[in-house]
Tab-separated table of C-alpha atoms in Angstrom:
chain	number	residue	atom	x	y	z
A	207	UNK	CA	-61.552	76.450	46.819
A	208	UNK	CA	-65.264	76.172	47.674
A	209	UNK	CA	-65.484	72.885	45.785
A	210	UNK	CA	-62.568	71.404	47.764
A	211	UNK	CA	-64.102	72.630	51.036
A	212	UNK	CA	-67.502	71.175	50.109
A	213	UNK	CA	-66.039	67.760	49.265
A	214	UNK	CA	-63.904	67.863	52.435
A	215	UNK	CA	-66.988	68.632	54.514
A	216	UNK	CA	-69.006	65.807	52.957
A	217	UNK	CA	-66.292	63.174	53.263
A	218	UNK	CA	-65.685	64.086	56.921
A	219	UNK	CA	-69.393	63.716	57.680
A	220	UNK	CA	-69.671	60.390	55.853
A	221	UNK	CA	-66.457	58.726	57.103
A	222	UNK	CA	-66.534	59.746	60.778
A	223	UNK	CA	-69.576	57.610	61.790
A	224	UNK	CA	-67.742	54.356	61.009
A	225	UNK	CA	-65.463	55.046	63.985
A	226	UNK	CA	-68.339	54.521	66.440
A	227	UNK	CA	-67.313	50.844	66.552
A	228	UNK	CA	-64.148	51.823	68.452
A	229	UNK	CA	-65.037	55.038	70.283
A	230	UNK	CA	-68.658	54.444	71.270
A	231	UNK	CA	-71.373	57.071	70.946
A	232	UNK	CA	-71.893	58.563	74.392
A	233	UNK	CA	-69.658	61.635	74.448
A	234	UNK	CA	-70.249	64.562	72.088
A	235	UNK	CA	-66.958	66.446	71.909
A	236	UNK	CA	-64.523	67.532	69.226
A	237	UNK	CA	-61.878	65.338	70.885
A	238	UNK	CA	-64.048	62.235	70.487
A	239	UNK	CA	-65.028	63.141	66.924
A	240	UNK	CA	-61.357	63.404	65.954
A	241	UNK	CA	-60.820	59.863	67.237
A	242	UNK	CA	-63.970	58.635	65.523
A	243	UNK	CA	-62.728	59.925	62.175
A	244	UNK	CA	-59.375	58.207	62.648
A	245	UNK	CA	-60.939	54.875	63.585
A	246	UNK	CA	-63.558	55.326	60.885
A	247	UNK	CA	-60.766	55.383	58.324
A	248	UNK	CA	-59.386	52.204	59.905
A	249	UNK	CA	-62.741	50.425	59.537
A	250	UNK	CA	-63.193	51.617	55.951
A	251	UNK	CA	-59.688	50.389	55.115
A	252	UNK	CA	-60.683	46.903	56.298
A	253	UNK	CA	-63.853	47.020	54.205
A	254	UNK	CA	-61.818	48.020	51.146
A	255	UNK	CA	-59.287	45.185	51.554
A	256	UNK	CA	-61.993	42.595	52.241
A	257	UNK	CA	-64.180	43.602	49.297
A	258	UNK	CA	-61.241	43.557	46.896
A	259	UNK	CA	-60.877	39.798	47.433
A	260	UNK	CA	-64.126	39.399	45.496
A	261	UNK	CA	-64.767	42.598	43.526
A	262	UNK	CA	-63.015	45.580	41.960
A	263	UNK	CA	-63.421	48.683	44.107
A	264	UNK	CA	-65.603	50.390	41.528
A	265	UNK	CA	-67.684	53.524	42.077
A	266	UNK	CA	-70.994	51.679	42.435
A	267	UNK	CA	-69.671	49.200	45.010
A	268	UNK	CA	-67.857	51.921	46.958
A	269	UNK	CA	-71.032	54.027	47.043
A	270	UNK	CA	-72.750	51.424	49.252
A	271	UNK	CA	-70.884	52.947	52.212
A	272	UNK	CA	-72.822	56.222	51.747
A	273	UNK	CA	-76.291	54.934	52.785
A	274	UNK	CA	-74.641	52.888	55.566
A	275	UNK	CA	-73.008	56.053	56.880
A	276	UNK	CA	-76.306	57.944	56.684
A	277	UNK	CA	-78.004	55.114	58.610
A	278	UNK	CA	-75.357	55.348	61.372
A	279	UNK	CA	-75.786	59.135	61.477
A	280	UNK	CA	-79.531	58.778	61.926
A	281	UNK	CA	-79.344	55.838	64.340
A	282	UNK	CA	-76.894	57.719	66.589
A	283	UNK	CA	-78.465	61.094	65.852
A	284	UNK	CA	-77.918	62.354	69.400
A	285	UNK	CA	-74.203	61.878	68.856
A	286	UNK	CA	-73.912	63.330	65.357
A	287	UNK	CA	-76.833	65.685	64.690
A	288	UNK	CA	-75.560	68.512	66.860
A	289	UNK	CA	-73.576	71.728	66.622
A	290	UNK	CA	-70.310	70.243	67.970
A	291	UNK	CA	-70.167	67.670	65.192
A	292	UNK	CA	-70.793	70.374	62.588
A	293	UNK	CA	-67.996	72.470	64.119
A	294	UNK	CA	-65.665	69.465	63.945
A	295	UNK	CA	-66.543	68.856	60.290
A	296	UNK	CA	-65.922	72.522	59.462
A	297	UNK	CA	-62.542	72.469	61.233
A	298	UNK	CA	-61.548	69.256	59.458
A	299	UNK	CA	-62.678	70.668	56.101
A	300	UNK	CA	-60.697	73.857	56.654
A	301	UNK	CA	-57.475	71.928	57.398
A	302	UNK	CA	-57.983	69.540	54.464
A	303	UNK	CA	-58.681	72.455	52.117
A	304	UNK	CA	-55.505	74.244	53.208
A	305	UNK	CA	-53.411	71.094	52.745
A	306	UNK	CA	-54.757	70.366	49.266
A	307	UNK	CA	-54.711	73.947	47.970
A	308	UNK	CA	-51.180	74.560	49.252
A	309	UNK	CA	-49.846	71.303	47.765
A	310	UNK	CA	-47.456	71.352	44.827
A	311	UNK	CA	-46.974	69.131	41.795
A	312	UNK	CA	-44.028	67.109	43.131
A	313	UNK	CA	-45.467	63.573	43.477
A	314	UNK	CA	-42.888	61.042	42.220
A	315	UNK	CA	-44.186	58.000	44.101
A	316	UNK	CA	-47.797	58.806	43.227
A	317	UNK	CA	-47.105	58.642	39.509
A	318	UNK	CA	-44.744	55.694	39.803
A	319	UNK	CA	-46.951	53.237	41.656
A	320	UNK	CA	-49.512	54.824	44.031
A	321	UNK	CA	-51.938	56.057	41.381
A	322	UNK	CA	-51.444	53.068	39.016
A	323	UNK	CA	-52.205	50.685	41.878
A	324	UNK	CA	-55.296	52.658	42.871
A	325	UNK	CA	-56.404	52.340	39.241
A	326	UNK	CA	-55.886	48.565	39.429
A	327	UNK	CA	-57.919	48.338	42.635
A	328	UNK	CA	-60.746	50.284	41.005
A	329	UNK	CA	-60.816	48.038	37.940
A	330	UNK	CA	-59.749	44.567	39.158
A	331	UNK	CA	-60.282	42.303	42.137
A	332	UNK	CA	-57.178	40.970	43.888
A	333	UNK	CA	-54.521	39.791	41.416
A	334	UNK	CA	-52.258	36.870	42.334
A	335	UNK	CA	-48.590	37.703	41.814
A	336	UNK	CA	-49.129	41.343	40.895
A	337	UNK	CA	-45.514	42.052	41.852
A	338	UNK	CA	-44.525	40.287	38.639
A	339	UNK	CA	-45.921	43.337	36.840
A	340	UNK	CA	-43.875	45.699	39.009
A	341	UNK	CA	-42.005	45.009	42.226
A	342	UNK	CA	-43.195	48.314	43.717
A	343	UNK	CA	-46.737	46.926	43.838
A	344	UNK	CA	-45.502	44.814	46.741
A	345	UNK	CA	-44.819	47.951	48.813
A	346	UNK	CA	-48.400	49.165	48.732
A	347	UNK	CA	-49.792	50.894	51.805
A	348	UNK	CA	-53.304	50.557	53.210
A	349	UNK	CA	-53.741	54.212	52.238
A	350	UNK	CA	-53.961	53.138	48.567
A	351	UNK	CA	-56.911	50.874	49.416
A	352	UNK	CA	-58.572	53.686	51.339
A	353	UNK	CA	-57.977	56.054	48.412
A	354	UNK	CA	-59.452	53.562	45.953
A	355	UNK	CA	-62.479	53.062	48.210
A	356	UNK	CA	-62.979	56.828	48.510
A	357	UNK	CA	-63.712	57.009	44.789
A	358	UNK	CA	-67.493	56.691	44.563
A	359	UNK	CA	-70.505	58.130	42.760
A	360	UNK	CA	-70.539	61.173	45.032
A	361	UNK	CA	-66.865	62.178	44.971
A	362	UNK	CA	-65.868	60.527	41.676
A	363	UNK	CA	-62.082	60.464	41.153
A	364	UNK	CA	-61.687	63.429	43.527
A	365	UNK	CA	-62.123	60.992	46.411
A	366	UNK	CA	-58.636	59.513	46.067
A	367	UNK	CA	-57.080	62.804	47.179
A	368	UNK	CA	-58.603	62.929	50.672
A	369	UNK	CA	-57.575	59.924	52.855
A	370	UNK	CA	-54.114	61.134	53.931
A	371	UNK	CA	-55.528	64.616	54.567
A	372	UNK	CA	-58.295	63.127	56.715
A	373	UNK	CA	-55.697	61.383	58.893
A	374	UNK	CA	-53.728	64.625	59.187
A	375	UNK	CA	-56.772	66.748	60.051
A	376	UNK	CA	-58.039	64.343	62.726
A	377	UNK	CA	-54.650	64.254	64.493
A	378	UNK	CA	-54.095	68.025	64.205
A	379	UNK	CA	-57.561	68.779	65.607
A	380	UNK	CA	-57.033	66.290	68.424
A	381	UNK	CA	-53.684	67.802	69.420
A	382	UNK	CA	-54.682	71.468	69.122
A	383	UNK	CA	-57.908	70.874	71.067
A	384	UNK	CA	-56.026	69.191	73.918
A	385	UNK	CA	-53.420	71.971	73.994
A	386	UNK	CA	-56.282	74.484	74.184
A	387	UNK	CA	-57.871	72.595	77.099
A	388	UNK	CA	-54.571	72.335	78.978
A	389	UNK	CA	-53.971	76.055	78.473
A	390	UNK	CA	-57.393	76.979	79.849
A	391	UNK	CA	-56.782	74.892	82.971
A	392	UNK	CA	-53.183	76.165	83.227
A	393	UNK	CA	-52.132	72.528	83.492
A	394	UNK	CA	-48.717	72.263	81.824
A	395	UNK	CA	-47.705	68.631	82.243
A	396	UNK	CA	-45.500	66.339	80.132
A	397	UNK	CA	-48.387	65.484	77.801
A	398	UNK	CA	-48.991	69.184	77.136
A	399	UNK	CA	-45.377	69.759	76.081
A	400	UNK	CA	-45.376	66.613	73.945
A	401	UNK	CA	-48.474	67.835	72.087
A	402	UNK	CA	-47.036	71.343	71.776
A	403	UNK	CA	-43.663	70.345	70.316
A	404	UNK	CA	-45.128	67.695	68.012
A	405	UNK	CA	-47.680	70.223	66.753
A	406	UNK	CA	-44.901	72.719	66.033
A	407	UNK	CA	-43.043	69.988	64.135
A	408	UNK	CA	-46.172	69.130	62.135
A	409	UNK	CA	-46.877	72.746	61.168
A	410	UNK	CA	-43.233	73.324	60.216
A	411	UNK	CA	-42.233	70.054	58.524
A	412	UNK	CA	-45.486	68.373	57.441
A	413	UNK	CA	-47.325	71.175	55.680
A	414	UNK	CA	-46.618	70.068	52.096
A	415	UNK	CA	-49.387	67.642	51.239
A	416	UNK	CA	-47.842	66.789	47.868
A	417	UNK	CA	-44.959	65.078	49.698
A	418	UNK	CA	-47.050	63.026	52.137
A	419	UNK	CA	-46.935	59.720	50.235
A	420	UNK	CA	-47.225	56.708	52.570
A	421	UNK	CA	-44.825	58.040	55.204
A	422	UNK	CA	-46.666	61.071	56.584
A	423	UNK	CA	-49.952	59.274	57.428
A	424	UNK	CA	-47.971	56.624	59.319
A	425	UNK	CA	-46.086	59.298	61.270
A	426	UNK	CA	-49.309	61.133	62.152
A	427	UNK	CA	-50.638	57.843	63.528
A	428	UNK	CA	-47.421	57.247	65.501
A	429	UNK	CA	-47.700	60.702	67.089
A	430	UNK	CA	-51.333	60.012	67.975
A	431	UNK	CA	-50.556	56.589	69.469
A	432	UNK	CA	-47.754	58.003	71.644
A	433	UNK	CA	-50.117	60.746	72.806
A	434	UNK	CA	-52.714	58.158	73.820
A	435	UNK	CA	-50.123	56.059	75.658
A	436	UNK	CA	-48.850	59.099	77.582
A	437	UNK	CA	-52.363	60.270	78.395
A	438	UNK	CA	-53.648	57.010	79.845
A	439	UNK	CA	-50.397	55.380	81.052
A	440	UNK	CA	-51.354	52.534	83.392
A	441	UNK	CA	-55.021	53.595	83.492
A	442	UNK	CA	-55.806	51.978	80.134
A	443	UNK	CA	-58.919	49.823	80.083
A	444	UNK	CA	-59.344	46.734	77.893
A	445	UNK	CA	-61.188	48.942	75.412
A	446	UNK	CA	-58.308	51.451	75.348
A	447	UNK	CA	-55.772	48.667	74.773
A	448	UNK	CA	-57.837	47.299	71.875
A	449	UNK	CA	-57.974	50.807	70.383
A	450	UNK	CA	-54.200	51.190	70.704
A	451	UNK	CA	-53.641	47.829	69.021
A	452	UNK	CA	-55.897	48.985	66.192
A	453	UNK	CA	-53.724	52.096	65.870
A	454	UNK	CA	-50.586	49.924	65.847
A	455	UNK	CA	-51.990	47.798	63.027
A	456	UNK	CA	-53.041	50.923	61.109
A	457	UNK	CA	-49.486	52.251	61.466
A	458	UNK	CA	-47.866	49.014	60.265
A	459	UNK	CA	-50.237	48.719	57.294
A	460	UNK	CA	-49.309	52.255	56.290
A	461	UNK	CA	-45.583	51.677	56.692
A	462	UNK	CA	-44.323	48.129	57.302
A	463	UNK	CA	-40.940	49.441	58.478
A	464	UNK	CA	-42.705	50.691	61.625
A	465	UNK	CA	-43.600	47.128	62.640
A	466	UNK	CA	-41.324	47.483	65.695
A	467	UNK	CA	-43.891	49.902	67.155
A	468	UNK	CA	-46.582	47.262	66.861
A	469	UNK	CA	-44.402	44.628	68.507
A	470	UNK	CA	-43.405	47.009	71.319
A	471	UNK	CA	-47.048	47.775	72.045
A	472	UNK	CA	-47.690	44.089	72.736
A	473	UNK	CA	-45.020	44.080	75.443
A	474	UNK	CA	-46.783	46.693	77.540
A	475	UNK	CA	-49.953	44.611	77.898
A	476	UNK	CA	-50.072	42.911	81.282
A	477	UNK	CA	-50.713	39.175	81.444
A	478	UNK	CA	-53.848	39.766	83.504
A	479	UNK	CA	-55.439	41.760	80.686
A	480	UNK	CA	-54.607	39.367	77.841
A	481	UNK	CA	-57.479	36.956	78.581
A	482	UNK	CA	-59.953	39.825	78.845
A	483	UNK	CA	-58.588	41.275	75.635
A	484	UNK	CA	-59.275	38.042	73.763
A	485	UNK	CA	-62.973	38.452	74.553
A	486	UNK	CA	-63.116	42.058	73.341
A	487	UNK	CA	-64.990	42.492	70.050
A	488	UNK	CA	-62.700	45.325	68.951
A	489	UNK	CA	-59.641	43.153	69.478
A	490	UNK	CA	-61.287	40.364	67.445
A	491	UNK	CA	-61.862	42.896	64.650
A	492	UNK	CA	-58.183	43.933	64.746
A	493	UNK	CA	-57.020	40.299	64.557
A	494	UNK	CA	-59.426	39.615	61.681
A	495	UNK	CA	-58.106	42.652	59.805
A	496	UNK	CA	-54.532	41.475	60.347
A	497	UNK	CA	-55.322	37.972	59.018
A	498	UNK	CA	-57.144	39.364	55.967
A	499	UNK	CA	-54.240	41.686	55.164
A	500	UNK	CA	-51.674	38.882	55.503
A	501	UNK	CA	-53.760	36.753	53.117
A	502	UNK	CA	-53.842	39.700	50.727
A	503	UNK	CA	-50.042	39.956	50.883
A	504	UNK	CA	-49.559	36.252	50.224
A	505	UNK	CA	-51.899	36.282	47.224
A	506	UNK	CA	-50.462	39.508	45.788
A	507	UNK	CA	-46.764	38.884	46.426
A	508	UNK	CA	-46.334	35.321	47.666
A	509	UNK	CA	-44.831	36.730	50.876
A	510	UNK	CA	-46.141	37.686	54.284
A	511	UNK	CA	-43.842	40.729	54.252
A	512	UNK	CA	-42.553	41.495	50.783
A	513	UNK	CA	-39.654	41.331	49.849
A	514	UNK	CA	-38.296	39.569	52.957
A	515	UNK	CA	-37.411	36.218	51.433
A	516	UNK	CA	-37.787	34.230	54.667
A	517	UNK	CA	-41.497	35.222	54.693
A	518	UNK	CA	-42.079	34.058	51.105
A	519	UNK	CA	-43.574	30.761	49.883
A	520	UNK	CA	-41.427	29.222	47.166
A	521	UNK	CA	-44.061	26.594	46.331
A	522	UNK	CA	-46.469	29.206	44.929
A	523	UNK	CA	-46.411	29.345	41.125
A	524	UNK	CA	-46.117	33.148	40.974
A	525	UNK	CA	-43.132	33.342	43.348
A	526	UNK	CA	-39.513	33.390	42.165
A	527	UNK	CA	-37.228	33.509	45.187
A	528	UNK	CA	-34.180	34.552	43.158
A	529	UNK	CA	-35.984	37.675	41.931
A	530	UNK	CA	-37.180	38.471	45.439
A	531	UNK	CA	-33.576	38.225	46.693
A	532	UNK	CA	-32.480	40.720	44.026
A	533	UNK	CA	-35.303	43.127	44.876
A	534	UNK	CA	-34.519	42.825	48.596
A	535	UNK	CA	-30.808	43.522	47.974
A	536	UNK	CA	-31.650	46.487	45.735
A	537	UNK	CA	-34.000	47.915	48.346
A	538	UNK	CA	-31.372	47.564	51.056
A	539	UNK	CA	-28.757	49.267	48.862
A	540	UNK	CA	-31.174	52.088	48.038
A	541	UNK	CA	-32.085	52.668	51.691
A	542	UNK	CA	-28.387	52.811	52.636
A	543	UNK	CA	-27.621	55.173	49.776
A	544	UNK	CA	-25.118	52.794	48.158
């Protein structure tokens, strides 16, 4: 138990600083730290995907993020070297430890393609047409890249266990902290009840870490995005909109079937803010991440969205449209329970 808590504490400290890009570094509060951890995971996911174009995500390469994180901690020491940040790390570690220790052995998807793909990422750079080895490698989530990147010289193979738990802990802390603040102020608005009922749902239905797979992280992110949209409503700044678009992309890359959420989010952006958004560095980062991930999909599967045949390129040597049609039909039959 102490070992799991220690690793959880370390990984929270080292991954949170990367979120400064999206949240800034002015406010020292548990609420901000929870967001920084979430966006830090988003940034690290981009780094993992980008690096894998050129290198395997081996332990030595992945360990480069450790001194970078320490540099950020020292550079923004007023933001991170304080008691509130330590409290946040302890809270996050406690939640992660509970999730991991209470998990069970039932992990069918992990053994079928999650863990094998993480092994491939750790030993090989991007492989063209990897879906020819197994069609399930085309359904990979960004969480597998984050898991592969979390395996370094400090955490060793233990690192692959933490990413989904980090997403869960950041959202849980964010929600519980806001509920606590609302309760102190006796301010019971719609946002309070949303947080309350979603938190009850999380504690009741999402407490088995062994069943998280790729679905649970995406749902945690959806809950968090809805919370942010309710909280800010029409008061969202350009920076807030860029952050929400980053969350939308993070959701879609975890679970492609939730792409409708990403498309819907674009509709709520006013025309007046679009031009300003194009000049925002965070928005540019989100677009760059999206382009890199699409390129990764095309190289790995021959499709923009595998196995949707109308997004596939038949002129690529590793693409067989007839096989993709069969896989698409089989997936549709499976999802409908036929």
